[in-house]
Short mmCIF file of C-alpha atoms in Angstrom, two decimals:
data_model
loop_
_atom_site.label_atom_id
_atom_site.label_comp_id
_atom_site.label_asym_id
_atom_site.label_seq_id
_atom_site.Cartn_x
_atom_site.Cartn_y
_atom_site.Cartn_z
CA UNK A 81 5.67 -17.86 -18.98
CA UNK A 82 4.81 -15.12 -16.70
CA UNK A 83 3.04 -14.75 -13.23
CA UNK A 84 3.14 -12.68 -10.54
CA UNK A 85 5.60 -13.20 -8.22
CA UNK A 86 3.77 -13.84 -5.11
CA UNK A 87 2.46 -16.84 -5.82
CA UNK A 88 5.25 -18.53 -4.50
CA UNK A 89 6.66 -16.21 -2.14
CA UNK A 90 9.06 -14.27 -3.93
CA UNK A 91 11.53 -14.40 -7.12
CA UNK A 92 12.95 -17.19 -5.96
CA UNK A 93 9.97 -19.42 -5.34
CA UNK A 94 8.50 -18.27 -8.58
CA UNK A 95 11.35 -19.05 -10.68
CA UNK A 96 11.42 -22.28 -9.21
CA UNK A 97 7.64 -22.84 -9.84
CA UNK A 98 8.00 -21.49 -13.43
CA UNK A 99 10.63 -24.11 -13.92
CA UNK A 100 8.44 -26.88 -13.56
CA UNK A 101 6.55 -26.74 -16.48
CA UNK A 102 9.24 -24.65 -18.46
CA UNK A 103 10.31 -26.62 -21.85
CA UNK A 104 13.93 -27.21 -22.88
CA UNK A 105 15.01 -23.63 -24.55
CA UNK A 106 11.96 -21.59 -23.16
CA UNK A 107 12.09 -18.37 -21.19
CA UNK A 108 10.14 -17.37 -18.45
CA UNK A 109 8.94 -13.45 -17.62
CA UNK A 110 8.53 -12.22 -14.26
CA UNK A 111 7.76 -8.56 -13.37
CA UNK A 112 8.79 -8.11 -9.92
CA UNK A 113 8.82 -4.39 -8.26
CA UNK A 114 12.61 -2.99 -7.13
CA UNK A 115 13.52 -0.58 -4.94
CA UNK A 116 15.10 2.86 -7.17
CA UNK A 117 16.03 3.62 -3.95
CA UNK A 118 15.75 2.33 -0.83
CA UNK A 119 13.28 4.05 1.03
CA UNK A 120 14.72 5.68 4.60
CA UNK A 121 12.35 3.86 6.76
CA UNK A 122 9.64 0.97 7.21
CA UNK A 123 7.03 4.05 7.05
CA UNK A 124 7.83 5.12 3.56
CA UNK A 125 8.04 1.38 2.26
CA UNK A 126 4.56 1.18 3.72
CA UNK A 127 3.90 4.31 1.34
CA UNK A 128 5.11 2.02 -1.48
CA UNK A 129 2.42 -0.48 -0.73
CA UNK A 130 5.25 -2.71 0.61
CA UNK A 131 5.07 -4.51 3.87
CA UNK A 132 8.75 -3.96 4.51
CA UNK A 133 11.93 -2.24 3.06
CA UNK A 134 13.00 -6.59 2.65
CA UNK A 135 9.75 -6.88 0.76
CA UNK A 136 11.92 -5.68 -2.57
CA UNK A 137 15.42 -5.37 -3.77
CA UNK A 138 17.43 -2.88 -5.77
CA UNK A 139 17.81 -3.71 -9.46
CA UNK A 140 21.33 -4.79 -9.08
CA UNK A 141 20.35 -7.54 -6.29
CA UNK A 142 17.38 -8.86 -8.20
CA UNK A 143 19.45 -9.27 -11.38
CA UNK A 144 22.22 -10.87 -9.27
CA UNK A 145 19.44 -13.09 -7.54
CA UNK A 146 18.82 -14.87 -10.86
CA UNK A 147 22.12 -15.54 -11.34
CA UNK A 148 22.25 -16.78 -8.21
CA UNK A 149 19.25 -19.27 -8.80
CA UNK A 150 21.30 -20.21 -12.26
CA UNK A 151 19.02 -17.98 -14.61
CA UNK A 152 20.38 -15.91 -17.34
CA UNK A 153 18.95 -12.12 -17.66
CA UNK A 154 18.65 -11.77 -21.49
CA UNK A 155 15.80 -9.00 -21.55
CA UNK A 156 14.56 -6.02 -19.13
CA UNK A 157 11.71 -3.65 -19.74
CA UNK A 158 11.73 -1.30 -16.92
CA UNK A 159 9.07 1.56 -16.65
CA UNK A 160 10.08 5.15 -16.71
CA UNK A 161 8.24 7.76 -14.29
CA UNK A 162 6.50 8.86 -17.36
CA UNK A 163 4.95 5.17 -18.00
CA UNK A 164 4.59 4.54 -14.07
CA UNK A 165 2.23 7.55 -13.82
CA UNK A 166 0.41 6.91 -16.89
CA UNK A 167 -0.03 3.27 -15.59
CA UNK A 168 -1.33 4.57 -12.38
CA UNK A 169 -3.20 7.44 -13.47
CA UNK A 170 -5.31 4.74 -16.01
CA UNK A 171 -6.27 3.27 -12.23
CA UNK A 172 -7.54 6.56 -11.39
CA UNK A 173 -9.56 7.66 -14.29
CA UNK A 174 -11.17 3.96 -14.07
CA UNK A 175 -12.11 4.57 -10.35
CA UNK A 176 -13.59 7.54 -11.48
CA UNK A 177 -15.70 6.57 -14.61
CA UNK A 178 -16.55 3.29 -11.98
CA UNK A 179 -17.65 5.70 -8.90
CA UNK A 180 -20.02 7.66 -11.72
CA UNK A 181 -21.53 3.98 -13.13
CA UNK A 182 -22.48 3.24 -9.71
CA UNK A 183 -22.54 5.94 -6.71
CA UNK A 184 -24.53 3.81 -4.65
CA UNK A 185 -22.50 0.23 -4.51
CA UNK A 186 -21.41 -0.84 -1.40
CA UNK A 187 -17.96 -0.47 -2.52
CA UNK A 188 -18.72 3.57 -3.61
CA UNK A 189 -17.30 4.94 -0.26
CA UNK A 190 -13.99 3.08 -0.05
CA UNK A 191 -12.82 3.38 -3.36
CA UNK A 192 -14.08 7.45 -3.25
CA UNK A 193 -11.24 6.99 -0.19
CA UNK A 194 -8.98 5.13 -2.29
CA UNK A 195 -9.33 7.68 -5.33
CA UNK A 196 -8.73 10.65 -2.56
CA UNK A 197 -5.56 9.49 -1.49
CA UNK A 198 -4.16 7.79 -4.27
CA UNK A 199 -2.94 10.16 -6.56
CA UNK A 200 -1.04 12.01 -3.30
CA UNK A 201 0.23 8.69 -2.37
CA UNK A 202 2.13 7.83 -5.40
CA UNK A 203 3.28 11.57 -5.94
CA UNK A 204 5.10 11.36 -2.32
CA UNK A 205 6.08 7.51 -1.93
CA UNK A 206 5.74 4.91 -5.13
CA UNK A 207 7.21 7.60 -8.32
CA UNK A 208 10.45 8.54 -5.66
CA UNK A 209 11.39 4.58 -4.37
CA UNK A 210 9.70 2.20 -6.60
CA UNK A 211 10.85 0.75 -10.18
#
């Protein structure tokens, strides 16, 4: 199974919710965010599209957290910078190609705002701190 992990208000809540309906032998997949670093101050997590530095963990606390919660780890698939600019500059382009399919929606002006800043956002805050 796998669902974002905010549904439940964290790793912890999700695992818990996952459990529910999880058969004998089965595996559940969460993709949860981790710090690669934490970031130096509430101002740069806010960069990271966090709400807090205690919004995320470093990847040694959120594997430990499972364990914690009596979960075994038996696969990771972390992104790379490489794949975590490709993912975000596919968000990009598709703003784009959206903005020229319809420059007069109401939505037109804030996501020309969100395509402006973007780009500059993820260069100085999300590729440095977040995994």
């Amino acid at each position: 199974m796998r669902r974002a992990t905010w549904i439940a208000g964290g790793v912890a809540g999700t695992s818990e919710l996952l459990a529910r309906s999880l058969s004998t032998g089965g595996i559940i997949l969460i993709g949860e965010p981790y710090w690669l670093q934490l970031p130096p101050t509430e101002a740069v997590a806010k960069g990271c599209l966090a709400n807090a530095i205690s919004d995320f963990l470093v990847l040694p606390e959120l594997v430990r957290s499972f364990d914690r919660q009596g979960y075994d780890v038996v696969e990771m698939v972390l992104a790379n910078q490489d794949g975590w600019d490709r993912y975000e500059a596919a968000k990009w382009l598709t703003m784009r190609r959206w903005l020229e399919a319809n420059p007069n929606d109401e939505l037109a002006e804030e996501v020309q705002s969100k395509l402006s800043s973007e780009p500059e956002r993820h260069a100085a805050y999300t590729r440095e701190y977040l995994g």
